[in-house]
PDB file of C-alpha atoms in Angstrom:
ATOM      1  CA  UNK A   1     -92.807-124.932 -25.680  1.00 63.00           C
ATOM      2  CA  UNK A   2     -93.573-123.582 -22.207  1.00 71.00           C
ATOM      3  CA  UNK A   3     -97.208-123.049 -21.323  1.00 77.00           C
ATOM      4  CA  UNK A   4     -98.441-120.362 -18.891  1.00 81.00           C
ATOM      5  CA  UNK A   5     -99.402-121.533 -15.432  1.00 84.00           C
ATOM      6  CA  UNK A   6    -101.921-118.719 -15.149  1.00 90.00           C
ATOM      7  CA  UNK A   7    -104.662-119.059 -17.721  1.00 90.00           C
ATOM      8  CA  UNK A   8    -107.283-116.356 -17.347  1.00 92.00           C
ATOM      9  CA  UNK A   9    -109.509-118.184 -19.823  1.00 92.00           C
ATOM     10  CA  UNK A  10    -110.182-120.978 -17.327  1.00 90.00           C
ATOM     11  CA  UNK A  11    -112.854-118.904 -15.590  1.00 93.00           C
ATOM     12  CA  UNK A  12    -114.408-117.792 -18.903  1.00 96.00           C
ATOM     13  CA  UNK A  13    -115.102-121.249 -20.297  1.00 95.00           C
ATOM     14  CA  UNK A  14    -118.854-121.383 -19.541  1.00 95.00           C
ATOM     15  CA  UNK A  15    -121.748-119.031 -18.824  1.00 94.00           C
ATOM     16  CA  UNK A  16    -122.041-120.528 -15.344  1.00 93.00           C
ATOM     17  CA  UNK A  17    -118.414-119.848 -14.456  1.00 95.00           C
ATOM     18  CA  UNK A  18    -118.540-116.366 -15.934  1.00 94.00           C
ATOM     19  CA  UNK A  19    -121.598-115.609 -13.827  1.00 93.00           C
ATOM     20  CA  UNK A  20    -119.975-117.015 -10.708  1.00 94.00           C
ATOM     21  CA  UNK A  21    -117.007-114.623 -10.877  1.00 94.00           C
ATOM     22  CA  UNK A  22    -118.739-111.594 -12.409  1.00 93.00           C
ATOM     23  CA  UNK A  23    -117.565-108.498 -10.542  1.00 95.00           C
ATOM     24  CA  UNK A  24    -120.279-106.026 -11.529  1.00 96.00           C
ATOM     25  CA  UNK A  25    -123.972-106.732 -11.180  1.00 95.00           C
ATOM     26  CA  UNK A  26    -126.699-104.949 -13.116  1.00 97.00           C
ATOM     27  CA  UNK A  27    -130.200-105.283 -11.674  1.00 97.00           C
ATOM     28  CA  UNK A  28    -133.470-103.442 -12.436  1.00 98.00           C
ATOM     29  CA  UNK A  29    -133.626-101.953  -8.936  1.00 98.00           C
ATOM     30  CA  UNK A  30    -130.433-100.003  -9.682  1.00 98.00           C
ATOM     31  CA  UNK A  31    -132.160 -98.216 -12.590  1.00 98.00           C
ATOM     32  CA  UNK A  32    -134.215 -95.020 -12.551  1.00 98.00           C
ATOM     33  CA  UNK A  33    -136.662 -94.156 -15.343  1.00 98.00           C
ATOM     34  CA  UNK A  34    -137.058 -90.451 -16.242  1.00 98.00           C
ATOM     35  CA  UNK A  35    -140.594 -89.306 -17.110  1.00 98.00           C
ATOM     36  CA  UNK A  36    -141.658 -86.096 -18.845  1.00 97.00           C
ATOM     37  CA  UNK A  37    -145.036 -85.035 -17.442  1.00 98.00           C
ATOM     38  CA  UNK A  38    -147.062 -82.449 -19.333  1.00 97.00           C
ATOM     39  CA  UNK A  39    -149.720 -80.311 -17.656  1.00 95.00           C
ATOM     40  CA  UNK A  40    -151.668 -80.019 -20.894  1.00 92.00           C
ATOM     41  CA  UNK A  41    -151.716 -82.012 -24.087  1.00 86.00           C
ATOM     42  CA  UNK A  42    -152.512 -85.530 -25.238  1.00 94.00           C
ATOM     43  CA  UNK A  43    -152.156 -88.625 -23.073  1.00 97.00           C
ATOM     44  CA  UNK A  44    -148.960 -89.492 -24.911  1.00 97.00           C
ATOM     45  CA  UNK A  45    -146.943 -87.383 -27.328  1.00 96.00           C
ATOM     46  CA  UNK A  46    -143.919 -88.780 -29.153  1.00 95.00           C
ATOM     47  CA  UNK A  47    -140.584 -86.957 -28.928  1.00 94.00           C
ATOM     48  CA  UNK A  48    -138.990 -87.122 -32.366  1.00 92.00           C
ATOM     49  CA  UNK A  49    -135.392 -86.834 -31.164  1.00 93.00           C
ATOM     50  CA  UNK A  50    -135.863 -89.567 -28.518  1.00 95.00           C
ATOM     51  CA  UNK A  51    -137.464 -92.631 -30.148  1.00 95.00           C
ATOM     52  CA  UNK A  52    -139.579 -94.552 -27.656  1.00 95.00           C
ATOM     53  CA  UNK A  53    -139.783 -91.670 -25.146  1.00 96.00           C
ATOM     54  CA  UNK A  54    -142.980 -89.635 -24.811  1.00 97.00           C
ATOM     55  CA  UNK A  55    -144.403 -86.615 -23.073  1.00 96.00           C
ATOM     56  CA  UNK A  56    -147.070 -87.978 -20.762  1.00 98.00           C
ATOM     57  CA  UNK A  57    -150.225 -86.635 -19.174  1.00 98.00           C
ATOM     58  CA  UNK A  58    -150.412 -86.933 -15.402  1.00 98.00           C
ATOM     59  CA  UNK A  59    -152.612 -90.030 -15.619  1.00 98.00           C
ATOM     60  CA  UNK A  60    -150.366 -91.614 -18.274  1.00 98.00           C
ATOM     61  CA  UNK A  61    -147.296 -90.902 -16.121  1.00 98.00           C
ATOM     62  CA  UNK A  62    -148.953 -92.665 -13.190  1.00 98.00           C
ATOM     63  CA  UNK A  63    -149.598 -95.717 -15.357  1.00 98.00           C
ATOM     64  CA  UNK A  64    -146.038 -95.619 -16.693  1.00 98.00           C
ATOM     65  CA  UNK A  65    -144.713 -95.500 -13.144  1.00 98.00           C
ATOM     66  CA  UNK A  66    -146.825 -98.516 -12.219  1.00 98.00           C
ATOM     67  CA  UNK A  67    -145.371-100.403 -15.192  1.00 98.00           C
ATOM     68  CA  UNK A  68    -141.856 -99.429 -14.116  1.00 98.00           C
ATOM     69  CA  UNK A  69    -142.600-100.749 -10.629  1.00 98.00           C
ATOM     70  CA  UNK A  70    -143.869-104.028 -12.064  1.00 98.00           C
ATOM     71  CA  UNK A  71    -140.540-104.430 -13.902  1.00 98.00           C
ATOM     72  CA  UNK A  72    -138.609-103.961 -10.662  1.00 98.00           C
ATOM     73  CA  UNK A  73    -137.187-100.551 -11.617  1.00 98.00           C
ATOM     74  CA  UNK A  74    -135.844 -98.732  -8.575  1.00 98.00           C
ATOM     75  CA  UNK A  75    -137.470 -95.314  -9.008  1.00 98.00           C
ATOM     76  CA  UNK A  76    -138.821 -92.768 -11.464  1.00 98.00           C
ATOM     77  CA  UNK A  77    -137.480 -89.221 -11.974  1.00 98.00           C
ATOM     78  CA  UNK A  78    -140.070 -86.572 -12.845  1.00 98.00           C
ATOM     79  CA  UNK A  79    -139.648 -83.537 -15.111  1.00 97.00           C
ATOM     80  CA  UNK A  80    -142.585 -81.169 -15.404  1.00 97.00           C
ATOM     81  CA  UNK A  81    -143.759 -79.349 -18.525  1.00 96.00           C
ATOM     82  CA  UNK A  82    -146.124 -76.599 -17.354  1.00 96.00           C
ATOM     83  CA  UNK A  83    -148.924 -75.021 -19.339  1.00 94.00           C
ATOM     84  CA  UNK A  84    -147.568 -71.510 -18.658  1.00 94.00           C
ATOM     85  CA  UNK A  85    -144.103 -70.088 -18.057  1.00 95.00           C
ATOM     86  CA  UNK A  86    -142.977 -66.809 -16.514  1.00 95.00           C
ATOM     87  CA  UNK A  87    -139.706 -65.043 -15.604  1.00 93.00           C
ATOM     88  CA  UNK A  88    -139.516 -66.575 -12.108  1.00 95.00           C
ATOM     89  CA  UNK A  89    -140.711 -70.067 -12.967  1.00 96.00           C
ATOM     90  CA  UNK A  90    -143.536 -69.902 -10.445  1.00 96.00           C
ATOM     91  CA  UNK A  91    -145.055 -73.137 -11.750  1.00 96.00           C
ATOM     92  CA  UNK A  92    -142.114 -75.000 -10.205  1.00 97.00           C
ATOM     93  CA  UNK A  93    -143.236 -74.240  -6.641  1.00 97.00           C
ATOM     94  CA  UNK A  94    -147.010 -74.207  -7.204  1.00 97.00           C
ATOM     95  CA  UNK A  95    -148.484 -76.781  -4.819  1.00 98.00           C
ATOM     96  CA  UNK A  96    -150.949 -77.667  -7.595  1.00 97.00           C
ATOM     97  CA  UNK A  97    -148.257 -77.728 -10.274  1.00 98.00           C
ATOM     98  CA  UNK A  98    -147.709 -80.514 -12.760  1.00 98.00           C
ATOM     99  CA  UNK A  99    -145.001 -82.375 -10.827  1.00 98.00           C
ATOM    100  CA  UNK A 100    -146.842 -82.054  -7.525  1.00 98.00           C
ATOM    101  CA  UNK A 101    -150.004 -83.491  -9.082  1.00 98.00           C
ATOM    102  CA  UNK A 102    -148.015 -86.256 -10.767  1.00 98.00           C
ATOM    103  CA  UNK A 103    -146.357 -87.253  -7.479  1.00 98.00           C
ATOM    104  CA  UNK A 104    -149.784 -87.667  -5.879  1.00 98.00           C
ATOM    105  CA  UNK A 105    -151.136 -89.609  -8.850  1.00 98.00           C
ATOM    106  CA  UNK A 106    -148.174 -91.992  -8.866  1.00 98.00           C
ATOM    107  CA  UNK A 107    -148.675 -92.635  -5.154  1.00 98.00           C
ATOM    108  CA  UNK A 108    -152.135 -93.970  -6.007  1.00 97.00           C
ATOM    109  CA  UNK A 109    -150.923 -96.270  -8.793  1.00 97.00           C
ATOM    110  CA  UNK A 110    -147.517 -97.357  -7.441  1.00 98.00           C
ATOM    111  CA  UNK A 111    -147.499 -96.594  -3.719  1.00 97.00           C
ATOM    112  CA  UNK A 112    -144.173 -98.300  -2.981  1.00 97.00           C
ATOM    113  CA  UNK A 113    -142.215 -96.884  -5.930  1.00 98.00           C
ATOM    114  CA  UNK A 114    -139.721 -94.154  -4.934  1.00 98.00           C
ATOM    115  CA  UNK A 115    -140.371 -90.889  -6.797  1.00 98.00           C
ATOM    116  CA  UNK A 116    -137.478 -88.483  -7.401  1.00 98.00           C
ATOM    117  CA  UNK A 117    -138.330 -84.950  -8.536  1.00 98.00           C
ATOM    118  CA  UNK A 118    -136.091 -82.680 -10.556  1.00 97.00           C
ATOM    119  CA  UNK A 119    -135.718 -79.359  -8.728  1.00 98.00           C
ATOM    120  CA  UNK A 120    -134.913 -76.647 -11.256  1.00 96.00           C
ATOM    121  CA  UNK A 121    -136.559 -73.611 -12.824  1.00 95.00           C
ATOM    122  CA  UNK A 122    -135.507 -74.069 -16.464  1.00 93.00           C
ATOM    123  CA  UNK A 123    -138.671 -75.924 -17.522  1.00 93.00           C
ATOM    124  CA  UNK A 124    -140.828 -73.227 -15.901  1.00 95.00           C
ATOM    125  CA  UNK A 125    -139.100 -69.962 -16.883  1.00 95.00           C
ATOM    126  CA  UNK A 126    -139.994 -68.185 -20.114  1.00 91.00           C
ATOM    127  CA  UNK A 127    -136.274 -67.584 -20.745  1.00 91.00           C
ATOM    128  CA  UNK A 128    -135.215 -71.212 -20.196  1.00 88.00           C
ATOM    129  CA  UNK A 129    -132.456 -70.549 -17.675  1.00 91.00           C
ATOM    130  CA  UNK A 130    -132.162 -72.402 -14.364  1.00 92.00           C
ATOM    131  CA  UNK A 131    -132.680 -69.345 -12.147  1.00 91.00           C
ATOM    132  CA  UNK A 132    -134.068 -65.832 -12.114  1.00 90.00           C
ATOM    133  CA  UNK A 133    -132.337 -63.176 -14.201  1.00 92.00           C
ATOM    134  CA  UNK A 134    -130.402 -60.085 -13.208  1.00 87.00           C
ATOM    135  CA  UNK A 135    -129.182 -57.236 -15.406  1.00 81.00           C
ATOM    136  CA  UNK A 136    -125.509 -56.591 -14.740  1.00 81.00           C
ATOM    137  CA  UNK A 137    -123.667 -53.260 -14.824  1.00 75.00           C
ATOM    138  CA  UNK A 138    -123.181 -53.540 -18.586  1.00 82.00           C
ATOM    139  CA  UNK A 139    -126.847 -54.210 -19.236  1.00 75.00           C
ATOM    140  CA  UNK A 140    -126.367 -57.914 -19.959  1.00 82.00           C
ATOM    141  CA  UNK A 141    -128.721 -60.490 -18.465  1.00 86.00           C
ATOM    142  CA  UNK A 142    -127.227 -63.123 -16.185  1.00 87.00           C
ATOM    143  CA  UNK A 143    -128.604 -65.677 -13.739  1.00 90.00           C
ATOM    144  CA  UNK A 144    -128.845 -64.309 -10.200  1.00 94.00           C
ATOM    145  CA  UNK A 145    -127.448 -67.168  -8.115  1.00 95.00           C
ATOM    146  CA  UNK A 146    -128.521 -65.993  -4.658  1.00 96.00           C
ATOM    147  CA  UNK A 147    -131.988 -64.779  -5.628  1.00 95.00           C
ATOM    148  CA  UNK A 148    -132.637 -68.169  -7.248  1.00 97.00           C
ATOM    149  CA  UNK A 149    -131.872 -70.141  -4.075  1.00 97.00           C
ATOM    150  CA  UNK A 150    -135.084 -69.188  -2.287  1.00 97.00           C
ATOM    151  CA  UNK A 151    -137.208 -70.271  -5.264  1.00 97.00           C
ATOM    152  CA  UNK A 152    -135.360 -73.571  -5.571  1.00 98.00           C
ATOM    153  CA  UNK A 153    -135.875 -74.250  -1.872  1.00 98.00           C
ATOM    154  CA  UNK A 154    -139.583 -73.435  -2.202  1.00 98.00           C
ATOM    155  CA  UNK A 155    -139.759 -75.894  -5.104  1.00 98.00           C
ATOM    156  CA  UNK A 156    -138.097 -78.666  -3.119  1.00 98.00           C
ATOM    157  CA  UNK A 157    -140.425 -78.099  -0.145  1.00 98.00           C
ATOM    158  CA  UNK A 158    -143.474 -78.138  -2.418  1.00 98.00           C
ATOM    159  CA  UNK A 159    -142.359 -81.415  -4.003  1.00 98.00           C
ATOM    160  CA  UNK A 160    -141.650 -82.999  -0.637  1.00 98.00           C
ATOM    161  CA  UNK A 161    -145.026 -81.929   0.739  1.00 98.00           C
ATOM    162  CA  UNK A 162    -146.682 -83.520  -2.292  1.00 98.00           C
ATOM    163  CA  UNK A 163    -144.995 -86.804  -1.373  1.00 98.00           C
ATOM    164  CA  UNK A 164    -141.736 -86.882  -3.344  1.00 98.00           C
ATOM    165  CA  UNK A 165    -139.394 -89.514  -1.947  1.00 98.00           C
ATOM    166  CA  UNK A 166    -136.222 -87.658  -2.998  1.00 98.00           C
ATOM    167  CA  UNK A 167    -135.656 -84.112  -4.285  1.00 98.00           C
ATOM    168  CA  UNK A 168    -132.900 -83.618  -6.863  1.00 98.00           C
ATOM    169  CA  UNK A 169    -131.641 -80.066  -7.490  1.00 98.00           C
ATOM    170  CA  UNK A 170    -130.174 -79.859 -10.990  1.00 96.00           C
ATOM    171  CA  UNK A 171    -129.706 -76.091 -11.377  1.00 95.00           C
ATOM    172  CA  UNK A 172    -126.004 -75.882 -10.385  1.00 95.00           C
ATOM    173  CA  UNK A 173    -126.465 -72.704  -8.338  1.00 96.00           C
ATOM    174  CA  UNK A 174    -123.810 -72.337  -5.632  1.00 97.00           C
ATOM    175  CA  UNK A 175    -125.208 -73.059  -2.169  1.00 98.00           C
ATOM    176  CA  UNK A 176    -128.472 -74.582  -3.283  1.00 97.00           C
ATOM    177  CA  UNK A 177    -128.053 -77.879  -1.424  1.00 98.00           C
ATOM    178  CA  UNK A 178    -127.507 -76.128   1.908  1.00 98.00           C
ATOM    179  CA  UNK A 179    -130.411 -73.762   1.305  1.00 98.00           C
ATOM    180  CA  UNK A 180    -132.742 -76.615   0.361  1.00 98.00           C
ATOM    181  CA  UNK A 181    -131.640 -78.743   3.339  1.00 98.00           C
ATOM    182  CA  UNK A 182    -132.229 -75.879   5.732  1.00 98.00           C
ATOM    183  CA  UNK A 183    -135.681 -75.149   4.320  1.00 98.00           C
ATOM    184  CA  UNK A 184    -136.737 -78.807   4.298  1.00 98.00           C
ATOM    185  CA  UNK A 185    -135.670 -79.118   7.936  1.00 98.00           C
ATOM    186  CA  UNK A 186    -137.407 -75.873   8.864  1.00 98.00           C
ATOM    187  CA  UNK A 187    -140.633 -77.263   7.413  1.00 98.00           C
ATOM    188  CA  UNK A 188    -140.306 -80.531   9.326  1.00 98.00           C
ATOM    189  CA  UNK A 189    -139.299 -82.502   6.227  1.00 98.00           C
ATOM    190  CA  UNK A 190    -136.170 -83.934   7.862  1.00 97.00           C
ATOM    191  CA  UNK A 191    -136.620 -87.360   6.254  1.00 97.00           C
ATOM    192  CA  UNK A 192    -136.552 -86.130   2.641  1.00 98.00           C
ATOM    193  CA  UNK A 193    -133.183 -86.987   1.039  1.00 98.00           C
ATOM    194  CA  UNK A 194    -131.399 -84.724  -1.429  1.00 98.00           C
ATOM    195  CA  UNK A 195    -129.832 -86.156  -4.581  1.00 98.00           C
ATOM    196  CA  UNK A 196    -127.573 -83.354  -5.776  1.00 98.00           C
ATOM    197  CA  UNK A 197    -126.675 -82.957  -9.435  1.00 98.00           C
ATOM    198  CA  UNK A 198    -123.156 -82.211  -8.202  1.00 98.00           C
ATOM    199  CA  UNK A 199    -121.020 -82.673 -11.310  1.00 98.00           C
ATOM    200  CA  UNK A 200    -123.350 -81.494 -14.052  1.00 97.00           C
ATOM    201  CA  UNK A 201    -121.430 -80.477 -17.131  1.00 97.00           C
ATOM    202  CA  UNK A 202    -122.295 -77.985 -19.872  1.00 96.00           C
ATOM    203  CA  UNK A 203    -122.534 -80.870 -22.294  1.00 96.00           C
ATOM    204  CA  UNK A 204    -123.311 -81.283 -25.973  1.00 94.00           C
ATOM    205  CA  UNK A 205    -125.228 -84.474 -25.078  1.00 95.00           C
ATOM    206  CA  UNK A 206    -128.328 -82.652 -23.748  1.00 93.00           C
ATOM    207  CA  UNK A 207    -129.906 -81.586 -27.041  1.00 87.00           C
ATOM    208  CA  UNK A 208    -132.847 -84.035 -27.200  1.00 89.00           C
ATOM    209  CA  UNK A 209    -133.778 -83.344 -23.553  1.00 84.00           C
ATOM    210  CA  UNK A 210    -134.272 -79.651 -24.277  1.00 77.00           C
ATOM    211  CA  UNK A 211    -136.531 -80.726 -27.101  1.00 76.00           C
ATOM    212  CA  UNK A 212    -138.519 -82.979 -24.780  1.00 81.00           C
ATOM    213  CA  UNK A 213    -138.855 -80.498 -21.921  1.00 74.00           C
ATOM    214  CA  UNK A 214    -139.076 -77.318 -24.050  1.00 71.00           C
ATOM    215  CA  UNK A 215    -136.304 -75.885 -21.875  1.00 74.00           C
ATOM    216  CA  UNK A 216    -133.678 -74.543 -24.277  1.00 79.00           C
ATOM    217  CA  UNK A 217    -132.321 -71.131 -23.144  1.00 82.00           C
ATOM    218  CA  UNK A 218    -133.874 -68.226 -25.014  1.00 78.00           C
ATOM    219  CA  UNK A 219    -130.464 -66.553 -25.123  1.00 80.00           C
ATOM    220  CA  UNK A 220    -126.877 -67.539 -24.384  1.00 74.00           C
ATOM    221  CA  UNK A 221    -126.089 -70.869 -22.783  1.00 81.00           C
ATOM    222  CA  UNK A 222    -125.557 -72.400 -19.331  1.00 87.00           C
ATOM    223  CA  UNK A 223    -121.764 -72.460 -19.255  1.00 88.00           C
ATOM    224  CA  UNK A 224    -121.633 -69.780 -16.573  1.00 88.00           C
ATOM    225  CA  UNK A 225    -123.138 -72.193 -14.038  1.00 90.00           C
ATOM    226  CA  UNK A 226    -122.788 -75.722 -15.437  1.00 94.00           C
ATOM    227  CA  UNK A 227    -119.313 -77.253 -15.396  1.00 96.00           C
ATOM    228  CA  UNK A 228    -116.591 -77.181 -18.042  1.00 97.00           C
ATOM    229  CA  UNK A 229    -116.212 -80.752 -19.396  1.00 97.00           C
ATOM    230  CA  UNK A 230    -112.429 -80.341 -19.187  1.00 98.00           C
ATOM    231  CA  UNK A 231    -112.391 -80.038 -15.393  1.00 98.00           C
ATOM    232  CA  UNK A 232    -112.109 -83.197 -13.310  1.00 98.00           C
ATOM    233  CA  UNK A 233    -110.663 -81.947 -10.009  1.00 98.00           C
ATOM    234  CA  UNK A 234    -113.346 -79.273  -9.918  1.00 98.00           C
ATOM    235  CA  UNK A 235    -116.015 -81.961 -10.278  1.00 98.00           C
ATOM    236  CA  UNK A 236    -114.733 -83.745  -7.174  1.00 98.00           C
ATOM    237  CA  UNK A 237    -114.680 -80.439  -5.307  1.00 98.00           C
ATOM    238  CA  UNK A 238    -118.276 -79.716  -6.336  1.00 98.00           C
ATOM    239  CA  UNK A 239    -119.388 -83.106  -5.027  1.00 98.00           C
ATOM    240  CA  UNK A 240    -117.574 -82.641  -1.718  1.00 98.00           C
ATOM    241  CA  UNK A 241    -119.131 -79.193  -1.261  1.00 98.00           C
ATOM    242  CA  UNK A 242    -122.597 -80.664  -1.792  1.00 98.00           C
ATOM    243  CA  UNK A 243    -121.871 -83.371   0.767  1.00 98.00           C
ATOM    244  CA  UNK A 244    -120.787 -80.700   3.249  1.00 98.00           C
ATOM    245  CA  UNK A 245    -124.048 -78.844   2.620  1.00 98.00           C
ATOM    246  CA  UNK A 246    -126.154 -81.920   3.361  1.00 98.00           C
ATOM    247  CA  UNK A 247    -126.519 -83.943   0.171  1.00 98.00           C
ATOM    248  CA  UNK A 248    -127.433 -87.589   0.775  1.00 98.00           C
ATOM    249  CA  UNK A 249    -126.450 -88.686  -2.740  1.00 98.00           C
ATOM    250  CA  UNK A 250    -124.529 -87.021  -5.563  1.00 98.00           C
ATOM    251  CA  UNK A 251    -124.750 -87.278  -9.333  1.00 98.00           C
ATOM    252  CA  UNK A 252    -122.487 -87.156 -12.361  1.00 98.00           C
ATOM    253  CA  UNK A 253    -124.161 -85.982 -15.585  1.00 98.00           C
ATOM    254  CA  UNK A 254    -123.647 -86.987 -18.431  1.00 98.00           C
ATOM    255  CA  UNK A 255    -122.407 -90.539 -17.979  1.00 98.00           C
ATOM    256  CA  UNK A 256    -120.629 -92.117 -20.952  1.00 96.00           C
ATOM    257  CA  UNK A 257    -117.729 -89.693 -21.307  1.00 96.00           C
ATOM    258  CA  UNK A 258    -117.262 -89.290 -17.552  1.00 98.00           C
ATOM    259  CA  UNK A 259    -116.359 -92.739 -16.211  1.00 97.00           C
ATOM    260  CA  UNK A 260    -113.135 -91.373 -14.711  1.00 98.00           C
ATOM    261  CA  UNK A 261    -115.115 -88.853 -12.673  1.00 98.00           C
ATOM    262  CA  UNK A 262    -117.731 -91.373 -11.572  1.00 98.00           C
ATOM    263  CA  UNK A 263    -114.898 -93.402 -10.068  1.00 98.00           C
ATOM    264  CA  UNK A 264    -113.085 -90.405  -8.578  1.00 98.00           C
ATOM    265  CA  UNK A 265    -116.219 -88.972  -6.998  1.00 98.00           C
ATOM    266  CA  UNK A 266    -117.298 -92.336  -5.616  1.00 98.00           C
ATOM    267  CA  UNK A 267    -113.929 -92.689  -3.897  1.00 98.00           C
ATOM    268  CA  UNK A 268    -114.045 -89.120  -2.553  1.00 98.00           C
ATOM    269  CA  UNK A 269    -117.571 -88.831  -1.172  1.00 97.00           C
ATOM    270  CA  UNK A 270    -118.246 -92.305   0.280  1.00 94.00           C
ATOM    271  CA  UNK A 271    -121.939 -91.771  -0.465  1.00 96.00           C
ATOM    272  CA  UNK A 272    -124.275 -93.281  -3.063  1.00 97.00           C
ATOM    273  CA  UNK A 273    -123.414 -91.949  -6.525  1.00 98.00           C
ATOM    274  CA  UNK A 274    -125.969 -91.635  -9.314  1.00 98.00           C
ATOM    275  CA  UNK A 275    -125.179 -91.129 -12.984  1.00 98.00           C
ATOM    276  CA  UNK A 276    -127.468 -89.805 -15.696  1.00 98.00           C
ATOM    277  CA  UNK A 277    -127.267 -91.646 -19.018  1.00 98.00           C
ATOM    278  CA  UNK A 278    -128.611 -88.598 -20.833  1.00 97.00           C
ATOM    279  CA  UNK A 279    -130.816 -87.959 -23.852  1.00 96.00           C
ATOM    280  CA  UNK A 280    -128.055 -87.565 -26.427  1.00 96.00           C
ATOM    281  CA  UNK A 281    -126.415 -90.792 -25.285  1.00 97.00           C
ATOM    282  CA  UNK A 282    -129.785 -92.536 -25.560  1.00 97.00           C
ATOM    283  CA  UNK A 283    -130.530 -91.088 -29.012  1.00 97.00           C
ATOM    284  CA  UNK A 284    -127.167 -92.157 -30.420  1.00 97.00           C
ATOM    285  CA  UNK A 285    -127.814 -95.769 -29.475  1.00 98.00           C
ATOM    286  CA  UNK A 286    -131.372 -95.694 -30.815  1.00 97.00           C
ATOM    287  CA  UNK A 287    -130.330 -94.154 -34.127  1.00 97.00           C
ATOM    288  CA  UNK A 288    -127.449 -96.594 -34.600  1.00 98.00           C
ATOM    289  CA  UNK A 289    -129.736 -99.522 -33.790  1.00 98.00           C
ATOM    290  CA  UNK A 290    -132.415 -98.343 -36.229  1.00 97.00           C
ATOM    291  CA  UNK A 291    -129.744 -98.101 -38.921  1.00 98.00           C
ATOM    292  CA  UNK A 292    -128.712-101.696 -38.214  1.00 98.00           C
ATOM    293  CA  UNK A 293    -125.206-100.761 -37.123  1.00 98.00           C
ATOM    294  CA  UNK A 294    -125.362-102.248 -33.606  1.00 98.00           C
ATOM    295  CA  UNK A 295    -127.168-104.845 -31.513  1.00 98.00           C
ATOM    296  CA  UNK A 296    -129.227-102.517 -29.309  1.00 98.00           C
ATOM    297  CA  UNK A 297    -129.800-104.929 -26.436  1.00 98.00           C
ATOM    298  CA  UNK A 298    -126.145-105.891 -26.184  1.00 98.00           C
ATOM    299  CA  UNK A 299    -124.952-102.296 -26.410  1.00 98.00           C
ATOM    300  CA  UNK A 300    -127.431-100.955 -23.838  1.00 98.00           C
ATOM    301  CA  UNK A 301    -126.579-103.634 -21.295  1.00 98.00           C
ATOM    302  CA  UNK A 302    -122.857-103.096 -21.878  1.00 98.00           C
ATOM    303  CA  UNK A 303    -123.218 -99.332 -21.351  1.00 98.00           C
ATOM    304  CA  UNK A 304    -125.255 -99.713 -18.166  1.00 98.00           C
ATOM    305  CA  UNK A 305    -122.861-102.324 -16.809  1.00 98.00           C
ATOM    306  CA  UNK A 306    -119.892-100.063 -17.553  1.00 98.00           C
ATOM    307  CA  UNK A 307    -121.464 -97.261 -15.526  1.00 98.00           C
ATOM    308  CA  UNK A 308    -122.001 -99.590 -12.594  1.00 98.00           C
ATOM    309  CA  UNK A 309    -118.412-100.814 -12.965  1.00 98.00           C
ATOM    310  CA  UNK A 310    -117.157 -97.215 -12.863  1.00 98.00           C
ATOM    311  CA  UNK A 311    -118.772 -96.813  -9.448  1.00 98.00           C
ATOM    312  CA  UNK A 312    -122.371 -95.776 -10.047  1.00 98.00           C
ATOM    313  CA  UNK A 313    -124.804 -97.071  -7.452  1.00 97.00           C
ATOM    314  CA  UNK A 314    -127.796 -95.701  -9.385  1.00 98.00           C
ATOM    315  CA  UNK A 315    -128.166 -95.321 -13.157  1.00 98.00           C
ATOM    316  CA  UNK A 316    -130.789 -92.936 -14.533  1.00 98.00           C
ATOM    317  CA  UNK A 317    -131.544 -94.019 -18.086  1.00 98.00           C
ATOM    318  CA  UNK A 318    -134.241 -93.760 -20.743  1.00 98.00           C
ATOM    319  CA  UNK A 319    -133.374 -97.393 -21.508  1.00 98.00           C
ATOM    320  CA  UNK A 320    -134.522 -98.454 -18.019  1.00 98.00           C
ATOM    321  CA  UNK A 321    -137.748-100.219 -19.044  1.00 98.00           C
ATOM    322  CA  UNK A 322    -136.128-102.120 -21.893  1.00 98.00           C
ATOM    323  CA  UNK A 323    -133.125-103.043 -19.785  1.00 98.00           C
ATOM    324  CA  UNK A 324    -135.291-104.189 -16.883  1.00 98.00           C
ATOM    325  CA  UNK A 325    -137.300-106.433 -19.214  1.00 98.00           C
ATOM    326  CA  UNK A 326    -134.084-107.930 -20.592  1.00 98.00           C
ATOM    327  CA  UNK A 327    -132.691-108.536 -17.118  1.00 96.00           C
ATOM    328  CA  UNK A 328    -135.747-110.309 -15.690  1.00 84.00           C
TER     329      UNK A 328
END
């Protein structure tokens, strides 16, 4: 009987050898922890659809950020939940708004931890859409892309002035990266990077997030501005357009079902690529683990490693604290 000369198992025979030839590395500093910061409410409020994730007061968010820093996590990503909402989402660009105050508080507790801020209006509008509304010729309400750009730019400037390390527009309005870059530069904020939610899909995986941020649309959906999950070439085009407009990093959201696009976009843009391991993806793992169907630690680390393998330089995940503790 002839035996194969090439035996792939040779380099799998011990943990030491496997580690020596491991192609993809997962480290805490590649992870970003999202935080939901509430302007009013208790210090911590559980989110039923996202076990282990809480709405936090500003002071609790600062302490959570400090804990993330102590675990070696690379950054936090802030989402604000304002006390009041209105049609234009004015709380988003209020210099004393919830995110702006949280950025300052985190700087006191974790001065070296990068803080990324979500730039969008959906959490601040009373209708839950990502821009201001316009009534079209048939009397139907739609999101006014161009009128929303100024408000998004004002939000990004306000966040940067408060001390945000990176601003991350997630609205999917056409031209928002260029508008934000121009306004940041006009205000002397040349050093503030933009992480663009470039390939953000109208996904069924976002349900628990809308619960957490109280940001579900009051009518309709977001398919007119978020991407069709069936479109891959369009996702690459979106990312390239954002790069042309001045994005410093781009994002693919969600993550698990989009590994092909993470890889394609990484090859196309030659910039750092972030992925968002979103709320529905998180909740599925948590629910399966609670039911005893999976080994949570093993599954989480496999998922995060797979996203890095696909090409992600940065992984935004609600599992970040747990994963960081397992990796250290």
